[in-house]
XYZ file of C-alpha atoms in Angstrom:
704
model
C 104.236 109.884 70.536
C 107.556 111.071 69.125
C 110.805 109.130 69.408
C 112.079 111.184 72.318
C 108.913 110.507 74.278
C 108.965 106.800 73.373
C 112.501 106.219 74.634
C 112.404 105.840 78.419
C 116.127 105.561 78.924
C 118.371 102.855 80.330
C 117.017 100.758 83.159
C 118.465 98.047 85.388
C 116.775 94.651 85.417
C 117.443 91.401 87.229
C 117.069 88.117 85.400
C 116.659 84.910 87.419
C 117.026 81.471 85.820
C 115.381 78.499 87.542
C 113.263 75.404 86.881
C 109.503 75.136 87.122
C 108.721 73.329 90.393
C 105.588 71.558 91.560
C 103.870 69.858 94.474
C 102.982 66.189 93.900
C 99.639 65.150 95.389
C 99.618 61.564 96.719
C 97.148 59.561 98.787
C 97.886 59.803 102.482
C 100.325 57.052 103.473
C 100.833 55.867 99.880
C 104.311 54.365 99.433
C 103.638 53.729 95.733
C 102.487 57.309 95.249
C 105.628 58.563 96.995
C 107.869 56.401 94.791
C 106.134 57.604 91.620
C 106.443 61.234 92.685
C 110.176 60.865 93.367
C 110.779 59.030 90.096
C 109.136 61.954 88.299
C 111.023 64.640 90.191
C 114.332 62.785 89.744
C 114.120 63.430 86.004
C 113.671 67.188 86.514
C 116.231 69.907 87.152
C 115.737 70.996 90.764
C 113.409 68.074 91.434
C 114.891 67.624 94.921
C 113.306 70.995 95.769
C 109.785 70.002 94.799
C 107.211 69.017 97.434
C 105.259 65.811 97.992
C 101.953 66.465 99.747
C 99.646 63.866 101.241
C 95.928 64.252 100.604
C 93.594 62.571 103.082
C 90.293 61.430 101.481
C 88.337 63.044 104.330
C 90.386 65.931 105.713
C 92.334 66.868 102.573
C 95.645 68.726 102.894
C 96.965 69.559 106.350
C 97.547 73.144 107.445
C 101.257 72.391 107.856
C 101.524 71.188 104.243
C 99.610 74.263 103.089
C 102.150 76.457 104.866
C 105.086 74.623 103.249
C 103.550 75.002 99.785
C 103.068 78.720 100.404
C 106.765 79.066 101.250
C 107.981 77.013 98.300
C 106.959 79.387 95.446
C 105.657 76.598 93.178
C 104.110 76.609 89.702
C 101.462 73.878 89.944
C 100.063 70.860 91.782
C 100.455 67.479 90.059
C 97.952 64.666 90.671
C 99.757 61.361 91.196
C 97.390 58.797 92.735
C 94.737 60.995 94.367
C 91.101 60.868 93.262
C 90.250 63.689 90.865
C 87.723 65.331 93.189
C 90.144 65.300 96.123
C 92.977 66.604 93.943
C 90.862 69.518 92.684
C 89.981 70.494 96.246
C 93.600 70.150 97.369
C 94.936 72.297 94.521
C 92.338 74.950 95.226
C 93.334 74.987 98.914
C 97.002 75.285 97.919
C 96.107 78.047 95.420
C 97.875 76.183 92.615
C 96.688 75.116 89.151
C 96.165 71.347 88.887
C 97.625 69.131 86.165
C 97.779 65.376 85.728
C 101.072 63.510 86.080
C 101.017 62.414 82.452
C 101.081 66.080 81.336
C 104.000 67.261 83.458
C 106.546 67.216 80.606
C 104.324 69.158 78.179
C 102.167 71.543 80.214
C 103.629 75.086 79.910
C 103.361 75.575 83.672
C 105.571 72.579 84.485
C 107.648 71.768 81.386
C 110.537 74.165 82.038
C 112.772 71.717 83.912
C 114.101 69.608 81.046
C 116.359 68.041 79.977
C 118.121 67.218 83.223
C 121.217 66.294 81.229
C 121.690 69.995 80.397
C 122.696 70.692 84.004
C 123.596 67.258 85.401
C 125.465 64.169 84.375
C 128.975 62.958 83.745
C 129.877 60.027 85.955
C 127.004 57.617 86.669
C 124.817 59.032 89.424
C 123.624 56.965 92.354
C 119.918 56.086 92.628
C 117.914 53.659 94.760
C 118.233 49.910 94.314
C 115.768 48.333 91.905
C 112.447 48.315 93.799
C 114.496 49.267 96.860
C 113.133 50.645 100.133
C 111.587 54.090 99.839
C 114.136 55.670 102.180
C 116.678 55.081 99.396
C 114.256 56.612 96.902
C 113.850 59.697 99.107
C 117.556 60.056 99.813
C 119.089 59.454 96.362
C 116.256 59.468 93.807
C 114.971 56.825 91.424
C 114.336 56.415 87.717
C 111.806 54.759 85.498
C 111.907 54.035 81.801
C 108.573 55.857 81.438
C 110.238 59.242 82.047
C 112.127 61.196 79.393
C 115.424 63.087 79.813
C 116.994 60.382 81.956
C 120.712 60.836 82.761
C 123.264 58.063 83.212
C 122.671 56.375 86.577
C 123.811 53.372 88.590
C 122.266 51.413 91.435
C 124.150 50.675 94.687
C 125.299 47.343 96.038
C 123.578 48.116 99.339
C 122.031 51.012 101.240
C 125.258 52.113 102.870
C 126.459 53.647 99.578
C 123.485 55.987 99.650
C 123.905 56.599 103.365
C 127.448 57.878 102.865
C 126.786 59.681 99.556
C 123.480 61.468 100.035
C 124.885 64.802 101.267
C 127.867 64.904 98.930
C 127.755 66.980 95.725
C 127.550 65.167 92.367
C 127.106 61.723 93.958
C 123.353 61.014 93.897
C 120.946 61.799 91.090
C 118.929 64.130 93.314
C 121.936 66.129 94.494
C 123.514 66.416 91.049
C 120.119 67.235 89.548
C 119.853 70.251 91.842
C 123.307 71.580 90.976
C 123.144 75.289 90.062
C 119.698 75.540 91.634
C 119.954 77.626 94.764
C 118.519 80.640 96.526
C 119.692 84.187 95.837
C 117.973 85.602 98.942
C 116.486 84.151 102.123
C 114.621 85.138 105.277
C 116.895 82.963 107.423
C 120.682 82.690 107.248
C 121.307 81.616 110.820
C 124.023 79.113 111.626
C 121.594 76.301 112.340
C 121.673 72.680 113.460
C 122.005 69.687 111.176
C 118.974 67.356 111.035
C 118.988 63.551 110.729
C 115.834 61.491 110.326
C 115.864 57.851 111.436
C 113.288 55.799 109.558
C 112.122 52.259 110.261
C 111.474 49.650 107.585
C 107.944 49.001 108.839
C 106.400 52.498 108.730
C 108.600 54.695 106.530
C 106.224 57.082 104.703
C 105.730 59.834 107.365
C 109.475 60.200 107.967
C 110.298 60.087 104.246
C 107.726 62.783 103.407
C 108.784 65.085 106.242
C 112.451 64.658 105.304
C 111.741 65.216 101.624
C 109.748 68.411 102.098
C 112.033 70.054 104.636
C 115.114 69.178 102.609
C 113.335 70.689 99.586
C 113.094 74.061 101.323
C 116.479 73.988 103.054
C 119.309 76.265 101.860
C 121.052 75.089 98.689
C 123.874 77.637 98.368
C 127.171 76.060 99.426
C 127.961 78.825 101.908
C 124.771 78.137 103.873
C 124.184 74.398 103.377
C 122.946 72.452 106.396
C 123.439 68.653 106.584
C 119.997 67.046 106.177
C 120.049 63.221 106.120
C 117.665 60.268 106.060
C 119.054 57.090 107.685
C 117.430 53.598 107.905
C 117.002 51.864 111.245
C 118.288 49.331 112.208
C 120.280 48.974 108.976
C 122.578 51.882 109.854
C 124.065 49.919 112.761
C 125.747 47.595 110.236
C 127.424 50.447 108.316
C 131.142 50.430 108.997
C 132.546 53.707 110.398
C 129.314 55.597 109.929
C 129.801 57.175 113.349
C 132.975 58.816 112.024
C 131.059 60.006 108.960
C 128.421 61.681 111.141
C 131.004 63.389 113.300
C 132.775 64.581 110.164
C 129.533 66.193 108.945
C 129.004 67.905 112.293
C 132.497 69.409 112.358
C 131.204 72.591 110.715
C 132.353 76.187 111.219
C 130.181 78.342 113.435
C 128.619 78.438 116.863
C 125.431 76.608 117.875
C 124.203 75.011 121.080
C 122.893 71.851 119.374
C 124.917 70.298 116.581
C 122.236 67.945 115.309
C 118.504 67.374 115.770
C 117.420 63.720 115.552
C 113.847 63.047 114.424
C 111.652 60.035 113.780
C 107.973 59.167 113.546
C 108.736 55.445 113.410
C 111.715 54.665 115.708
C 111.196 54.592 119.511
C 112.961 57.357 121.404
C 115.126 54.986 123.518
C 116.508 53.513 120.306
C 117.293 56.996 118.970
C 119.267 57.729 122.155
C 121.127 54.448 121.745
C 122.054 55.239 118.125
C 123.169 58.743 119.118
C 125.355 57.299 121.842
C 126.936 54.853 119.414
C 127.870 57.846 117.244
C 129.578 59.500 120.197
C 126.968 62.271 120.557
C 125.950 63.862 123.863
C 122.361 64.893 124.580
C 121.716 68.546 125.427
C 118.493 68.696 127.465
C 116.035 71.582 127.164
C 113.704 73.103 124.628
C 115.567 76.060 123.140
C 118.364 76.085 120.581
C 120.729 79.028 120.145
C 122.507 79.800 116.898
C 125.606 81.828 116.226
C 126.441 84.509 113.712
C 124.778 84.495 110.271
C 126.372 82.935 107.212
C 128.902 82.753 105.663
C 130.457 80.704 108.408
C 133.774 79.751 106.852
C 135.657 82.235 109.025
C 134.211 80.890 112.262
C 135.786 78.294 114.525
C 135.063 74.689 113.541
C 132.938 72.687 115.964
C 134.635 69.668 117.492
C 133.658 66.611 119.520
C 131.825 65.973 121.709
C 128.915 66.980 119.477
C 125.489 67.625 120.995
C 122.087 66.366 119.923
C 118.435 66.966 120.699
C 115.515 64.646 119.912
C 112.224 65.751 118.405
C 112.754 69.502 117.946
C 110.838 70.778 114.901
C 113.450 72.024 112.391
C 110.965 73.684 110.025
C 111.555 77.216 111.411
C 115.086 77.183 109.982
C 114.813 74.650 107.162
C 111.532 75.929 105.695
C 112.287 79.648 105.712
C 111.074 81.678 102.736
C 113.709 81.838 100.029
C 113.927 83.511 96.648
C 115.044 80.744 94.351
C 117.239 80.740 91.277
C 120.537 82.171 90.161
C 120.311 85.865 89.333
C 122.026 88.166 86.862
C 121.713 91.954 86.637
C 121.497 93.595 83.211
C 120.927 96.955 81.538
C 118.066 97.429 79.078
C 117.049 100.381 76.922
C 113.284 100.755 77.351
C 111.017 101.878 74.511
C 107.243 102.395 74.510
C 106.706 102.380 70.739
C 108.681 99.258 69.852
C 109.902 96.046 71.517
C 112.493 96.394 74.261
C 115.334 93.941 73.754
C 116.530 91.888 76.729
C 119.705 89.841 76.418
C 121.944 88.390 79.123
C 124.269 85.478 79.763
C 122.517 82.779 81.756
C 123.908 82.501 85.302
C 123.197 78.758 84.970
C 125.700 76.945 82.753
C 123.948 74.645 80.284
C 125.652 71.907 78.293
C 122.823 71.822 75.731
C 119.641 73.780 74.945
C 117.170 73.466 77.809
C 113.698 74.553 78.858
C 114.012 76.903 81.829
C 112.063 79.674 83.498
C 113.288 83.249 83.390
C 111.942 85.733 85.922
C 112.495 89.426 85.275
C 112.241 92.310 87.716
C 113.226 95.961 87.597
C 111.977 99.519 87.520
C 110.644 99.165 83.962
C 108.146 96.583 85.274
C 107.468 98.136 88.680
C 103.814 98.909 89.284
C 102.470 97.317 86.098
C 99.162 95.514 86.759
C 99.805 91.977 88.043
C 97.123 90.662 85.733
C 97.305 87.943 83.037
C 96.198 90.414 80.350
C 99.103 92.727 81.115
C 101.644 89.891 81.225
C 100.566 88.435 77.874
C 100.633 91.904 76.270
C 104.290 92.238 77.302
C 105.241 88.769 76.021
C 102.910 86.049 74.653
C 104.300 83.369 77.015
C 104.612 85.599 80.075
C 102.768 85.394 83.372
C 103.269 87.090 86.709
C 104.977 85.343 89.590
C 104.462 87.791 92.409
C 106.103 91.027 91.266
C 108.299 89.265 88.690
C 107.489 88.618 85.044
C 107.978 84.896 84.369
C 108.631 83.515 80.897
C 109.401 79.955 79.857
C 112.209 79.826 77.321
C 114.327 77.342 75.431
C 117.921 78.541 75.599
C 121.531 77.437 75.636
C 123.550 79.990 77.570
C 122.220 83.284 76.182
C 118.741 84.462 77.134
C 117.243 86.659 74.397
C 113.763 88.181 74.707
C 111.696 90.986 73.207
C 109.260 92.703 75.566
C 106.505 95.167 74.730
C 106.688 97.221 77.915
C 103.832 99.749 78.243
C 103.733 102.875 80.363
C 101.949 102.416 83.663
C 99.119 104.670 82.500
C 98.636 102.778 79.214
C 98.731 99.425 80.993
C 96.055 100.590 83.437
C 93.808 101.798 80.602
C 94.197 98.537 78.666
C 93.416 96.536 81.780
C 90.277 98.574 82.390
C 89.244 97.880 78.799
C 89.611 94.138 79.398
C 87.727 94.177 82.714
C 84.658 96.045 81.418
C 82.380 96.055 78.395
C 83.016 99.776 78.258
C 83.921 102.617 80.559
C 84.185 106.382 80.549
C 85.318 109.110 82.874
C 82.473 110.319 85.062
C 81.680 114.027 85.355
C 83.845 114.158 88.478
C 86.451 112.028 86.746
C 86.811 114.519 83.891
C 87.296 117.385 86.313
C 89.715 115.340 88.395
C 91.744 114.118 85.403
C 92.330 117.711 84.294
C 93.514 118.647 87.797
C 95.680 115.507 87.975
C 97.639 116.849 85.023
C 98.414 119.920 87.167
C 99.892 117.786 89.998
C 96.839 118.520 92.159
C 96.965 115.249 94.190
C 100.343 116.105 95.695
C 99.559 119.810 96.164
C 96.319 119.122 98.040
C 98.269 117.198 100.683
C 100.164 120.341 101.648
C 98.951 121.308 105.153
C 96.016 123.726 105.033
C 95.722 123.916 101.233
C 92.486 121.927 101.062
C 91.069 124.044 103.891
C 91.718 127.361 102.156
C 90.167 126.060 98.927
C 87.041 125.088 100.865
C 86.923 128.589 102.369
C 87.023 130.170 98.915
C 84.899 127.845 96.782
C 81.348 128.749 95.780
C 78.971 126.029 97.071
C 76.371 125.829 94.318
C 75.224 122.239 94.157
C 74.922 119.794 97.054
C 75.415 122.299 99.841
C 73.016 124.833 98.331
C 70.429 122.121 97.776
C 70.751 121.035 101.411
C 70.364 124.616 102.664
C 67.314 125.271 100.477
C 65.637 122.044 101.627
C 66.396 122.944 105.211
C 64.945 126.481 104.767
C 61.772 125.260 103.071
C 61.273 122.545 105.691
C 61.554 125.161 108.445
C 58.762 127.247 106.867
C 60.881 130.126 105.528
C 59.011 132.442 103.147
C 59.913 132.949 99.499
C 61.895 136.126 100.170
C 64.078 134.348 102.718
C 64.721 131.479 100.311
C 65.702 133.894 97.522
C 68.000 135.782 99.869
C 69.624 132.478 100.841
C 70.227 131.625 97.190
C 71.648 135.100 96.515
C 73.977 134.888 99.503
C 75.353 131.565 98.214
C 76.456 133.188 95.010
C 73.482 132.777 92.720
C 73.923 130.797 89.571
C 77.158 132.265 88.259
C 78.982 134.572 90.649
C 82.024 133.074 92.311
C 82.814 133.663 95.947
C 85.837 135.760 96.840
C 87.282 136.718 100.200
C 89.905 138.857 101.821
C 92.379 137.202 104.200
C 90.576 138.463 107.304
C 87.425 136.605 106.214
C 89.218 133.290 105.640
C 88.512 131.356 108.814
C 91.499 129.061 109.334
C 92.429 129.094 113.025
C 96.087 128.328 113.505
C 96.879 128.310 109.783
C 98.630 131.038 107.731
C 95.683 132.129 105.579
C 97.676 134.721 103.635
C 100.493 132.305 102.772
C 98.026 129.603 101.742
C 96.083 132.016 99.563
C 99.311 133.062 97.860
C 100.184 129.396 97.354
C 96.896 128.964 95.463
C 97.879 131.844 93.215
C 101.294 130.307 92.602
C 99.586 127.059 91.548
C 97.311 128.989 89.184
C 94.280 127.903 91.181
C 93.312 131.378 92.401
C 93.743 135.000 91.421
C 94.274 138.173 93.396
C 91.894 141.096 93.027
C 90.178 144.092 94.574
C 86.574 144.542 95.649
C 84.493 147.445 94.289
C 81.430 148.768 96.122
C 78.917 150.635 93.958
C 77.089 153.488 95.690
C 74.404 153.473 92.996
C 73.367 149.806 92.619
C 74.856 148.542 95.870
C 76.677 145.678 94.140
C 79.984 144.362 95.396
C 82.205 143.013 92.656
C 85.581 141.314 92.279
C 88.038 143.007 89.946
C 91.141 140.955 89.027
C 94.275 142.798 89.997
C 95.491 143.007 86.392
C 92.156 144.568 85.360
C 92.039 147.149 88.117
C 92.352 150.877 87.396
C 93.267 153.810 89.643
C 89.650 154.971 89.569
C 87.261 152.230 90.578
C 84.040 151.731 88.631
C 81.158 149.307 88.963
C 81.515 146.438 86.465
C 77.696 146.330 86.254
C 76.451 149.905 85.814
C 79.807 151.605 85.125
C 79.128 154.134 87.875
C 82.189 155.387 89.740
C 82.728 153.189 92.783
C 85.256 152.701 95.516
C 87.653 149.898 96.427
C 87.236 148.198 99.776
C 90.159 149.438 101.844
C 91.542 149.932 105.289
C 93.886 152.603 106.566
C 96.759 151.063 104.578
C 94.924 151.099 101.267
C 92.859 148.681 99.126
C 92.506 145.165 100.512
C 93.622 142.177 98.446
C 90.905 139.574 97.866
C 91.289 136.033 96.512
C 89.018 134.127 94.136
C 89.347 130.565 92.881
C 89.844 129.784 89.230
C 86.522 128.798 87.635
C 87.698 125.244 87.027
C 89.035 124.684 90.550
C 85.899 126.292 91.982
C 83.731 123.812 90.095
C 85.896 120.864 91.136
C 85.619 121.890 94.787
C 81.845 122.313 94.473
C 81.462 118.875 92.861
C 83.462 117.119 95.616
C 86.381 116.169 93.358
C 89.150 117.337 95.681
C 88.810 114.432 98.176
C 89.286 112.039 95.222
C 92.551 113.768 94.353
C 93.687 113.824 97.979
C 93.114 110.068 98.232
C 95.096 109.564 95.017
C 97.889 111.743 96.385
C 97.990 109.709 99.586
C 98.128 106.451 97.627
C 100.909 107.758 95.381
C 102.869 108.883 98.404
C 102.763 105.330 99.809
C 103.212 103.502 96.470
C 104.749 105.744 93.777
C 104.450 103.070 91.067
C 100.674 103.409 90.815
C 98.113 104.890 88.414
C 94.529 106.003 89.081
C 91.507 107.613 87.470
C 89.614 110.021 89.770
C 86.143 108.781 88.788
C 84.655 106.498 86.128
C 81.380 105.029 84.920
C 81.650 101.272 84.382
C 79.641 98.843 82.314
C 80.450 95.290 83.440
C 78.768 92.252 81.920
C 75.994 90.958 84.157
C 75.907 94.121 86.292
C 74.076 97.455 86.042
C 76.061 100.561 85.128
C 78.048 101.672 88.185
C 80.215 104.643 89.149
C 83.456 104.490 91.117
C 85.269 107.451 92.641
C 88.746 105.959 92.142
C 89.923 103.084 89.972
C 93.393 102.029 88.908
C 96.416 100.036 90.038
C 98.197 100.322 93.379
C 101.699 98.868 93.055
C 100.414 96.368 90.485
C 97.150 95.446 92.241
C 93.713 96.487 90.965
C 92.082 99.051 93.266
C 88.609 100.565 93.161
C 86.508 102.358 95.719
C 84.622 105.304 97.121
C 85.670 108.637 98.608
C 83.402 110.709 100.860
C 83.739 114.147 102.349
C 81.502 113.051 105.218
C 82.133 109.566 106.652
C 78.495 109.491 107.712
C 77.615 108.871 104.049
C 79.108 105.372 104.412
C 75.813 103.730 105.306
C 75.419 99.944 105.314
C 73.635 100.133 101.967
C 76.324 102.388 100.471
C 79.141 100.130 101.688
C 77.489 97.036 100.196
C 76.967 98.851 96.881
C 80.550 100.099 96.738
C 82.114 96.725 97.550
C 79.896 94.928 95.032
C 81.079 97.391 92.384
C 84.751 96.764 93.181
C 84.164 92.994 93.194
C 82.420 93.115 89.806
C 85.665 94.114 88.069
C 87.808 91.671 90.043
C 89.534 94.306 92.181
C 92.239 93.124 94.557
C 91.732 96.083 96.899
C 88.620 98.031 97.850
C 89.262 101.617 98.902
C 87.193 103.394 101.530
C 88.333 107.002 101.995
C 87.038 110.154 103.656
C 88.156 113.619 104.671
C 87.209 112.948 108.289
C 87.560 109.828 110.524
C 85.606 106.729 109.468
C 83.836 104.944 112.307
C 84.943 101.565 113.585
C 81.481 100.199 112.809
C 81.815 101.143 109.130
C 85.310 99.665 108.996
C 84.213 96.343 110.483
C 81.228 96.108 108.143
C 83.420 96.803 105.107
C 86.123 94.390 106.294
C 83.618 91.538 106.602
C 82.174 92.135 103.142
C 85.596 92.480 101.519
C 86.614 89.157 103.065
C 83.550 87.535 101.465
C 84.687 88.818 98.062
C 88.353 87.861 98.662
C 89.425 91.497 98.532
C 91.722 93.499 100.768
C 90.239 96.577 102.431
C 92.229 99.809 102.397
C 90.915 102.598 104.610
C 92.180 106.158 104.182
C 90.565 108.685 106.468
C 91.553 112.044 107.930
C 92.780 112.921 104.445
C 93.435 116.479 105.621
C 96.082 114.877 107.844
C 97.555 112.109 105.625
C 99.887 110.761 108.305
C 96.878 109.467 110.239
C 95.609 107.371 107.337
C 95.757 103.672 107.928
C 95.477 100.364 106.153
C 93.519 97.322 107.168
């Protein structure tokens, strides 16, 4: 590779800076476990946006908690006070790696949130009273001498300090510790209702956990912040002027039918109504809530009293929307394939001292690369994939400096295949297909009618001839008839050629398609000679033709096949293309073309023999990466070849290399029965099924 080939040009990347975040696993109903989890998260940048998940000894993690964890984009699950066996099962259900609490500051998956003093601090920050009620712990945070990186904190005289301070910036440890941690994109930016939880002193854990987790996923950016509060009952009734404080919070710009949702698992509903009335709120009956224009809301009219409330409405649809977390910075990089690519940008998060943070990188230079640990570590030793982003833990002050070994998509796919197998090689079909791939065959074969004209011109020597001979012998045909059949199929060497009138393509422009093959270099024009002496008909390439025809075999003067307008042009496939068509390679290339059309950042081999440890040698028709995911599968001309046995064999082969997607493709429609059978078996192997059929009409292909 020369220097010009190695330099890929300038490319735009996006760098996101954020903390590593976790889900703490505690015993169901455990107040001590909750307190320990909060004390740990309070010492971490962005700890207020971590989750606390209850694990029941019998039923494990609830479906609702599983959904929240899936939306939170976390790095790991941390075992607090749950039995090891239950924690392992819970982490597996949450699809998160499991670490013990004592390792949270040192494990590379969770350590990039320290020190908190790099992003927080200054005036003493408010935390819960010493051994105070857990509502204070949930609302303001707590500290313990056992945790490192502890900022300067103070404890309140009473709970009212926390009640008034918890939604104000830079007042509590949790709020200040989340400063500069916010979303840069979100699924939901509606102008939604505030939420206040009322929690009793006798049964506080369910309310504290629900409040904690939904606050963790609520919007953090100032333009879209929603008041989310946790208030103790009946203690709040003794707080002077708290009703004015609530009304001040609800006087927000924007339009909404309900200003605040009141929730509680521990306070009776009549008492909630009484508290709401004491705050000067008016109940709005009904089930639905309407929201106004999306954020930012600063230009909208400010809501004024009387403010409305609703009891019990689930706020998770707007608080727990999917968000892309972290502050983001765009940057230009010059990408090289033969040397490290330098990445340098100013951190969008201001740090007062060197800190351990996560950096996530995205951009065209990384698009389509295999989302596999081997690929990530080859780019950077500490890198791993987080969805489509490359995530690297760094220690930095305010300049992020990295060196990345970015491979081409093709090289990355080859290296991945090397790591997934003991060895591999292109199959016979794969070698033919790879040569045609270099000629842009996958895209060309998707042109309407092009595949059909190739199939009209190719010389069927192998499978089709074998089928016809078996059929003739089975029917009792004599030897002469069998020999005549073989001769009519082109013998061992002679390639088929045809004039336009003999190309049977109803409704398609046979002449134009034949000329297109010539333009691609896949076919040649010629004339047909007919020898009066030996009776042979022969193809003479147009450039080799002479005014006086002669038989290529016996050199006797012959004549060109002609009509009243003169000699007729015939078309014959190039030897290589003819062989590829005969061997059934073209459907492989058509499937690859269809995949590339849907996901351009992809790379495939059109056939390979695989040797995988613990498995017999197998062959796949297509293997590679589809938009970063490993794909392998089978392509058939006839969907009837997808028997139950064949489907099981194909899916087992894809599973043996750890494929994410199994491909099932055919020129003609695949039956619903075959689809359902393949879908069930792919589900068993935790693979996605991709079905591409009607490849002659790519727009009808579909995905399951």
